[in-house]
PDB file of C-alpha atoms in Angstrom:
ATOM      1  CA  MET A  14      87.422 120.892 121.392  1.00  0.00           C
ATOM      2  CA  TYR A  15      90.460 119.768 119.398  1.00  0.00           C
ATOM      3  CA  PRO A  16      90.624 118.389 115.831  1.00  0.00           C
ATOM      4  CA  THR A  17      91.770 115.077 117.362  1.00  0.00           C
ATOM      5  CA  ASP A  18      88.602 114.664 119.457  1.00  0.00           C
ATOM      6  CA  LEU A  19      86.419 111.681 118.587  1.00  0.00           C
ATOM      7  CA  SER A  20      83.254 112.139 116.566  1.00  0.00           C
ATOM      8  CA  GLU A  21      80.060 110.596 117.929  1.00  0.00           C
ATOM      9  CA  SER A  22      80.188 107.703 115.446  1.00  0.00           C
ATOM     10  CA  GLN A  23      83.850 107.014 116.269  1.00  0.00           C
ATOM     11  CA  TRP A  24      83.107 106.940 119.971  1.00  0.00           C
ATOM     12  CA  GLN A  25      80.121 104.628 119.499  1.00  0.00           C
ATOM     13  CA  PHE A  26      82.336 102.250 117.507  1.00  0.00           C
ATOM     14  CA  ILE A  27      84.983 102.178 120.269  1.00  0.00           C
ATOM     15  CA  LYS A  28      82.386 101.785 123.012  1.00  0.00           C
ATOM     16  CA  LYS A  29      80.654  98.906 121.238  1.00  0.00           C
ATOM     17  CA  THR A  30      83.846  97.099 120.192  1.00  0.00           C
ATOM     18  CA  LEU A  31      85.483  97.252 123.621  1.00  0.00           C
ATOM     19  CA  GLN A  32      82.198  96.860 125.527  1.00  0.00           C
ATOM     20  CA  LEU A  33      83.112  99.731 127.833  1.00  0.00           C
ATOM     21  CA  ASP A  34      81.025 100.070 130.974  1.00  0.00           C
ATOM     22  CA  GLN A  35      78.742 103.086 131.320  1.00  0.00           C
ATOM     23  CA  ARG A  36      79.245 103.964 134.988  1.00  0.00           C
ATOM     24  CA  LYS A  37      79.690 107.635 135.803  1.00  0.00           C
ATOM     25  CA  ARG A  38      83.192 108.980 136.271  1.00  0.00           C
ATOM     26  CA  LYS A  39      84.700 112.356 137.039  1.00  0.00           C
ATOM     27  CA  HIS A  40      86.411 112.153 133.646  1.00  0.00           C
ATOM     28  CA  SER A  41      84.525 110.221 130.985  1.00  0.00           C
ATOM     29  CA  LEU A  42      86.284 107.475 129.056  1.00  0.00           C
ATOM     30  CA  ARG A  43      85.567 109.443 125.893  1.00  0.00           C
ATOM     31  CA  SER A  44      87.595 112.382 127.241  1.00  0.00           C
ATOM     32  CA  ILE A  45      90.415 109.964 128.106  1.00  0.00           C
ATOM     33  CA  TRP A  46      90.399 108.701 124.512  1.00  0.00           C
ATOM     34  CA  ASN A  47      90.457 112.290 123.267  1.00  0.00           C
ATOM     35  CA  ALA A  48      93.520 112.971 125.417  1.00  0.00           C
ATOM     36  CA  ILE A  49      95.312 109.901 124.044  1.00  0.00           C
ATOM     37  CA  ASN A  50      94.457 110.939 120.474  1.00  0.00           C
ATOM     38  CA  PHE A  51      95.847 114.416 121.145  1.00  0.00           C
ATOM     39  CA  LEU A  52      99.082 113.038 122.557  1.00  0.00           C
ATOM     40  CA  VAL A  53      99.626 110.535 119.730  1.00  0.00           C
ATOM     41  CA  LYS A  54      98.881 113.122 117.030  1.00  0.00           C
ATOM     42  CA  THR A  55     100.939 115.995 118.451  1.00  0.00           C
ATOM     43  CA  GLY A  56     103.741 113.954 120.027  1.00  0.00           C
ATOM     44  CA  CYS A  57     103.670 116.118 123.159  1.00  0.00           C
ATOM     45  CA  GLN A  58     105.044 114.925 126.486  1.00  0.00           C
ATOM     46  CA  TRP A  59     102.619 113.346 128.925  1.00  0.00           C
ATOM     47  CA  ARG A  60     103.092 116.207 131.367  1.00  0.00           C
ATOM     48  CA  MET A  61     102.327 118.708 128.594  1.00  0.00           C
ATOM     49  CA  LEU A  62      98.773 117.492 127.988  1.00  0.00           C
ATOM     50  CA  PRO A  63      96.346 120.456 127.967  1.00  0.00           C
ATOM     51  CA  THR A  64      94.673 121.095 131.308  1.00  0.00           C
ATOM     52  CA  SER A  65      91.271 120.671 129.650  1.00  0.00           C
ATOM     53  CA  TYR A  66      91.959 116.932 129.810  1.00  0.00           C
ATOM     54  CA  ALA A  67      92.292 114.764 132.899  1.00  0.00           C
ATOM     55  CA  LYS A  68      95.636 114.663 134.705  1.00  0.00           C
ATOM     56  CA  TRP A  69      98.295 112.925 132.659  1.00  0.00           C
ATOM     57  CA  GLN A  70      98.700 110.181 135.282  1.00  0.00           C
ATOM     58  CA  LEU A  71      95.064 109.122 134.810  1.00  0.00           C
ATOM     59  CA  VAL A  72      95.316 109.271 131.021  1.00  0.00           C
ATOM     60  CA  TYR A  73      98.494 107.192 131.149  1.00  0.00           C
ATOM     61  CA  TYR A  74      96.816 104.650 133.451  1.00  0.00           C
ATOM     62  CA  TYR A  75      94.113 103.957 130.872  1.00  0.00           C
ATOM     63  CA  TYR A  76      96.587 104.074 127.983  1.00  0.00           C
ATOM     64  CA  LYS A  77      98.682 101.354 129.640  1.00  0.00           C
ATOM     65  CA  LYS A  78      95.624  99.357 130.696  1.00  0.00           C
ATOM     66  CA  TRP A  79      94.123  99.323 127.197  1.00  0.00           C
ATOM     67  CA  GLY A  80      97.519  98.566 125.697  1.00  0.00           C
ATOM     68  CA  ASP A  81      98.126  95.633 128.053  1.00  0.00           C
ATOM     69  CA  ASN A  82      94.630  94.306 127.287  1.00  0.00           C
ATOM     70  CA  GLU A  83      95.401  94.555 123.542  1.00  0.00           C
ATOM     71  CA  ASP A  84      92.349  96.779 123.091  1.00  0.00           C
ATOM     72  CA  PHE A  85      94.145  98.945 120.514  1.00  0.00           C
ATOM     73  CA  ASP A  86      94.949  95.826 118.466  1.00  0.00           C
ATOM     74  CA  LEU A  87      91.314  94.734 118.651  1.00  0.00           C
ATOM     75  CA  LEU A  88      90.097  98.126 117.424  1.00  0.00           C
ATOM     76  CA  LEU A  89      92.576  98.094 114.552  1.00  0.00           C
ATOM     77  CA  ALA A  90      91.465  94.602 113.521  1.00  0.00           C
ATOM     78  CA  LYS A  91      87.759  95.517 113.661  1.00  0.00           C
ATOM     79  CA  LEU A  92      88.291  98.728 111.671  1.00  0.00           C
ATOM     80  CA  ARG A  93      90.288  96.840 109.057  1.00  0.00           C
ATOM     81  CA  GLU A  94      87.567  94.191 108.768  1.00  0.00           C
ATOM     82  CA  CYS A  95      84.809  96.799 108.382  1.00  0.00           C
ATOM     83  CA  VAL A  96      86.593  98.626 105.564  1.00  0.00           C
ATOM     84  CA  ARG A  97      87.541  95.404 103.769  1.00  0.00           C
ATOM     85  CA  ILE A  98      83.926  94.212 103.832  1.00  0.00           C
ATOM     86  CA  LYS A  99      82.736  97.591 102.501  1.00  0.00           C
ATOM     87  CA  LYS A 100      85.220  97.197  99.644  1.00  0.00           C
ATOM     88  CA  GLY A 101      83.763  93.786  98.821  1.00  0.00           C
ATOM     89  CA  GLN A 102      86.861  91.948 100.045  1.00  0.00           C
ATOM     90  CA  ASN A 103      87.167  88.987 102.408  1.00  0.00           C
ATOM     91  CA  ARG A 104      87.012  89.875 106.076  1.00  0.00           C
ATOM     92  CA  GLU A 105      90.635  88.757 106.575  1.00  0.00           C
ATOM     93  CA  ALA A 106      93.567  89.369 104.255  1.00  0.00           C
ATOM     94  CA  SER A 107      95.385  86.428 102.672  1.00  0.00           C
ATOM     95  CA  LEU A 108      98.043  88.643 101.034  1.00  0.00           C
ATOM     96  CA  GLY A 109     100.468  90.838 102.956  1.00  0.00           C
ATOM     97  CA  VAL A 110     103.183  93.314 102.011  1.00  0.00           C
ATOM     98  CA  ILE A 111     106.311  93.687 104.153  1.00  0.00           C
ATOM     99  CA  ASP A 112     108.593  96.729 104.196  1.00  0.00           C
ATOM    100  CA  SER A 113     110.790  98.821 106.465  1.00  0.00           C
ATOM    101  CA  GLN A 114     111.685 102.479 106.920  1.00  0.00           C
ATOM    102  CA  SER A 115     114.692 103.988 108.686  1.00  0.00           C
ATOM    103  CA  VAL A 116     114.066 107.286 110.470  1.00  0.00           C
ATOM    104  CA  ARG A 117     116.289 109.650 112.426  1.00  0.00           C
ATOM    105  CA  TRP A 118     115.892 109.379 116.176  1.00  0.00           C
ATOM    106  CA  GLY A 119     117.408 112.118 118.316  1.00  0.00           C
ATOM    107  CA  ASN A 120     116.915 110.492 121.708  1.00  0.00           C
ATOM    108  CA  ASN A 121     120.462 109.711 122.872  1.00  0.00           C
ATOM    109  CA  ARG A 122     119.201 107.895 125.958  1.00  0.00           C
ATOM    110  CA  SER A 123     117.679 105.098 123.891  1.00  0.00           C
ATOM    111  CA  MET A 124     119.322 102.729 121.434  1.00  0.00           C
ATOM    112  CA  ASN A 125     120.173 103.978 117.960  1.00  0.00           C
ATOM    113  CA  GLY A 126     121.739 102.266 114.977  1.00  0.00           C
ATOM    114  CA  TYR A 127     123.233 103.409 111.685  1.00  0.00           C
ATOM    115  CA  ASP A 128     121.614 102.288 108.444  1.00  0.00           C
ATOM    116  CA  GLY A 129     124.560 102.353 106.032  1.00  0.00           C
ATOM    117  CA  ASN A 130     122.267 101.864 103.073  1.00  0.00           C
ATOM    118  CA  LYS A 131     120.110 104.915 103.789  1.00  0.00           C
ATOM    119  CA  LYS A 132     122.838 106.874 105.629  1.00  0.00           C
ATOM    120  CA  ILE A 133     120.498 107.354 108.582  1.00  0.00           C
ATOM    121  CA  LYS A 134     121.268 107.072 112.291  1.00  0.00           C
ATOM    122  CA  GLY A 135     118.214 106.155 114.303  1.00  0.00           C
ATOM    123  CA  ILE A 136     115.551 103.481 114.348  1.00  0.00           C
ATOM    124  CA  LYS A 137     113.807 101.321 111.777  1.00  0.00           C
ATOM    125  CA  ARG A 138     110.098 100.572 111.496  1.00  0.00           C
ATOM    126  CA  HIS A 139     109.113  97.168 110.109  1.00  0.00           C
ATOM    127  CA  VAL A 140     105.517  96.674 108.972  1.00  0.00           C
ATOM    128  CA  VAL A 141     103.240  94.167 107.283  1.00  0.00           C
ATOM    129  CA  VAL A 142     100.126  95.627 105.641  1.00  0.00           C
ATOM    130  CA  ASP A 143      97.319  94.178 103.539  1.00  0.00           C
ATOM    131  CA  LYS A 144      96.845  95.136  99.877  1.00  0.00           C
ATOM    132  CA  ASN A 145      94.953  98.277 100.920  1.00  0.00           C
ATOM    133  CA  GLY A 146      97.846  99.444 103.084  1.00  0.00           C
ATOM    134  CA  PHE A 147      96.001  98.696 106.333  1.00  0.00           C
ATOM    135  CA  LEU A 148      98.345  97.742 109.158  1.00  0.00           C
ATOM    136  CA  LEU A 149      98.581  94.073 110.164  1.00  0.00           C
ATOM    137  CA  ALA A 150     101.778  93.944 112.242  1.00  0.00           C
ATOM    138  CA  VAL A 151     104.499  96.384 113.257  1.00  0.00           C
ATOM    139  CA  MET A 152     107.745  96.378 115.228  1.00  0.00           C
ATOM    140  CA  VAL A 153     110.590  98.835 115.834  1.00  0.00           C
ATOM    141  CA  SER A 154     114.318  98.076 115.894  1.00  0.00           C
ATOM    142  CA  VAL A 155     117.603  99.949 115.727  1.00  0.00           C
ATOM    143  CA  ALA A 156     118.329 101.122 112.174  1.00  0.00           C
ATOM    144  CA  ASN A 157     121.325  98.852 111.581  1.00  0.00           C
ATOM    145  CA  ILE A 158     119.406  95.566 111.805  1.00  0.00           C
ATOM    146  CA  HIS A 159     119.034  93.903 108.401  1.00  0.00           C
ATOM    147  CA  ASP A 160     115.514  93.595 106.999  1.00  0.00           C
ATOM    148  CA  SER A 161     115.765  89.816 106.694  1.00  0.00           C
ATOM    149  CA  LYS A 162     116.775  89.416 110.348  1.00  0.00           C
ATOM    150  CA  ALA A 163     113.957  91.661 111.542  1.00  0.00           C
ATOM    151  CA  ALA A 164     111.511  89.805 109.293  1.00  0.00           C
ATOM    152  CA  LEU A 165     111.747  86.650 111.421  1.00  0.00           C
ATOM    153  CA  LEU A 166     110.778  88.620 114.517  1.00  0.00           C
ATOM    154  CA  LEU A 167     107.985  90.385 112.649  1.00  0.00           C
ATOM    155  CA  MET A 168     106.628  87.069 111.356  1.00  0.00           C
ATOM    156  CA  ARG A 169     106.354  85.904 114.953  1.00  0.00           C
ATOM    157  CA  VAL A 170     104.220  88.970 115.723  1.00  0.00           C
ATOM    158  CA  LEU A 171     102.084  88.309 112.636  1.00  0.00           C
ATOM    159  CA  LYS A 172     101.614  84.636 113.551  1.00  0.00           C
ATOM    160  CA  SER A 173     100.464  85.558 117.053  1.00  0.00           C
ATOM    161  CA  LEU A 174      97.575  87.518 115.531  1.00  0.00           C
ATOM    162  CA  LEU A 175      96.134  84.271 114.108  1.00  0.00           C
ATOM    163  CA  CYS A 176      95.378  86.002 110.804  1.00  0.00           C
ATOM    164  CA  ASN A 177      94.777  84.362 107.427  1.00  0.00           C
ATOM    165  CA  ILE A 178      97.931  85.545 105.630  1.00  0.00           C
ATOM    166  CA  LYS A 179      99.397  83.032 103.168  1.00  0.00           C
ATOM    167  CA  VAL A 180     101.593  85.079 100.797  1.00  0.00           C
ATOM    168  CA  ILE A 181     103.802  88.075 101.632  1.00  0.00           C
ATOM    169  CA  ILE A 182     105.136  90.429  98.945  1.00  0.00           C
ATOM    170  CA  ALA A 183     108.627  91.821  99.632  1.00  0.00           C
ATOM    171  CA  ASP A 184     111.419  93.746  97.928  1.00  0.00           C
ATOM    172  CA  GLY A 185     115.010  92.639  97.325  1.00  0.00           C
ATOM    173  CA  GLY A 186     116.007  93.202 100.946  1.00  0.00           C
ATOM    174  CA  TYR A 187     114.238  89.961 101.829  1.00  0.00           C
ATOM    175  CA  ARG A 188     116.050  87.640  99.415  1.00  0.00           C
ATOM    176  CA  GLY A 189     118.068  84.591 100.441  1.00  0.00           C
ATOM    177  CA  GLU A 190     117.697  82.159 103.319  1.00  0.00           C
ATOM    178  CA  ILE A 191     114.933  84.183 104.942  1.00  0.00           C
ATOM    179  CA  ILE A 192     112.431  82.904 102.347  1.00  0.00           C
ATOM    180  CA  GLU A 193     112.912  79.255 103.363  1.00  0.00           C
ATOM    181  CA  GLN A 194     113.174  80.122 107.050  1.00  0.00           C
ATOM    182  CA  VAL A 195     109.842  81.956 107.024  1.00  0.00           C
ATOM    183  CA  LYS A 196     108.166  79.169 105.049  1.00  0.00           C
ATOM    184  CA  ASN A 197     109.447  76.406 107.338  1.00  0.00           C
ATOM    185  CA  LYS A 198     108.884  78.245 110.602  1.00  0.00           C
ATOM    186  CA  PHE A 199     105.648  80.127 109.959  1.00  0.00           C
ATOM    187  CA  GLY A 200     104.157  78.701 106.752  1.00  0.00           C
ATOM    188  CA  TYR A 201     104.197  82.016 104.865  1.00  0.00           C
ATOM    189  CA  ILE A 202     105.347  82.222 101.240  1.00  0.00           C
ATOM    190  CA  ILE A 203     107.506  85.281 100.534  1.00  0.00           C
ATOM    191  CA  GLN A 204     107.390  86.555  96.946  1.00  0.00           C
ATOM    192  CA  VAL A 205     110.231  88.956  96.181  1.00  0.00           C
ATOM    193  CA  ILE A 206     109.572  91.676  93.603  1.00  0.00           C
ATOM    194  CA  MET A 207     112.675  93.545  92.460  1.00  0.00           C
ATOM    195  CA  HIS A 208     112.648  97.251  91.564  1.00  0.00           C
ATOM    196  CA  SER A 209     113.487  96.348  87.970  1.00  0.00           C
ATOM    197  CA  ASP A 210     110.287  94.271  87.819  1.00  0.00           C
ATOM    198  CA  ARG A 211     108.198  97.215  89.012  1.00  0.00           C
ATOM    199  CA  LYS A 212     109.329  99.563  86.230  1.00  0.00           C
ATOM    200  CA  ASN A 213     107.473  97.679  83.541  1.00  0.00           C
ATOM    201  CA  ALA A 214     104.477  96.755  85.653  1.00  0.00           C
ATOM    202  CA  ALA A 215     101.269  98.583  84.805  1.00  0.00           C
ATOM    203  CA  PHE A 216      99.563 100.468  87.607  1.00  0.00           C
ATOM    204  CA  GLU A 217      96.557  98.574  88.911  1.00  0.00           C
ATOM    205  CA  PRO A 218      94.181 100.468  91.225  1.00  0.00           C
ATOM    206  CA  ILE A 219      92.814  98.583  94.217  1.00  0.00           C
ATOM    207  CA  ASN A 220      89.141  97.725  93.798  1.00  0.00           C
TER     208      ASN A 220
END
C-alpha cells in the first residue's frame, strides 16, 4: 500500500468513466493504475518501479495505450465537470486563463532553451485553466520560445478539445498581434490584464 494508491471511490470513478472490462488478469487494472500514480508522483524511472507492482513493461504498455486512446484527457474532463457542477457552475467553462512557467531541466539529451526574462535554462510549460484553476490544455516547449508564439500552438490544442471557451484572460506577455491572430484563427477573445491593474483589484474568492 502506497499513499498514491487509488481509493475505492476513485477506482469506481475511473472504471465507470472508461468502461473498463472486468475480465480476470494476473495483474488487475487497478494495480496498473496504482503503479502509474506512483511513477507520476515520485518521478522514478520506469525500471525503478517497486516490485510489488507489475513489471514496468506491462505498466508502460497500459500507460501508452490509455494515453493514445486519450483516456487520461477524458478522465480530466469528467472530473472537471463533476467539480464545476458541485460548485453550481456550468458544466463547461466559457472563461479561460492562460499562463506559462519556465523551469530548469537538467536532461542534456533533450532540447533546452534559455529564458532571458527569468534567467532560466530549461523548458517552459504553457497552460490554459478555467477560473477554478482546473486544467483545460497544456503543452511544453523549450524555455526560449515567446509566450505569444506558443499561445497559437496552445490554442490549437484547446480548439481540438471542442470546449466552450469564449474569453481567455492573459498577462502582458500576450499583447500585440497575437490577440487578433487568436481571434481570427480560433474565435477566442484574449483580455490582457497588466500587473499594474492587479495591484488595485480587490480579491474576489471563487464561489
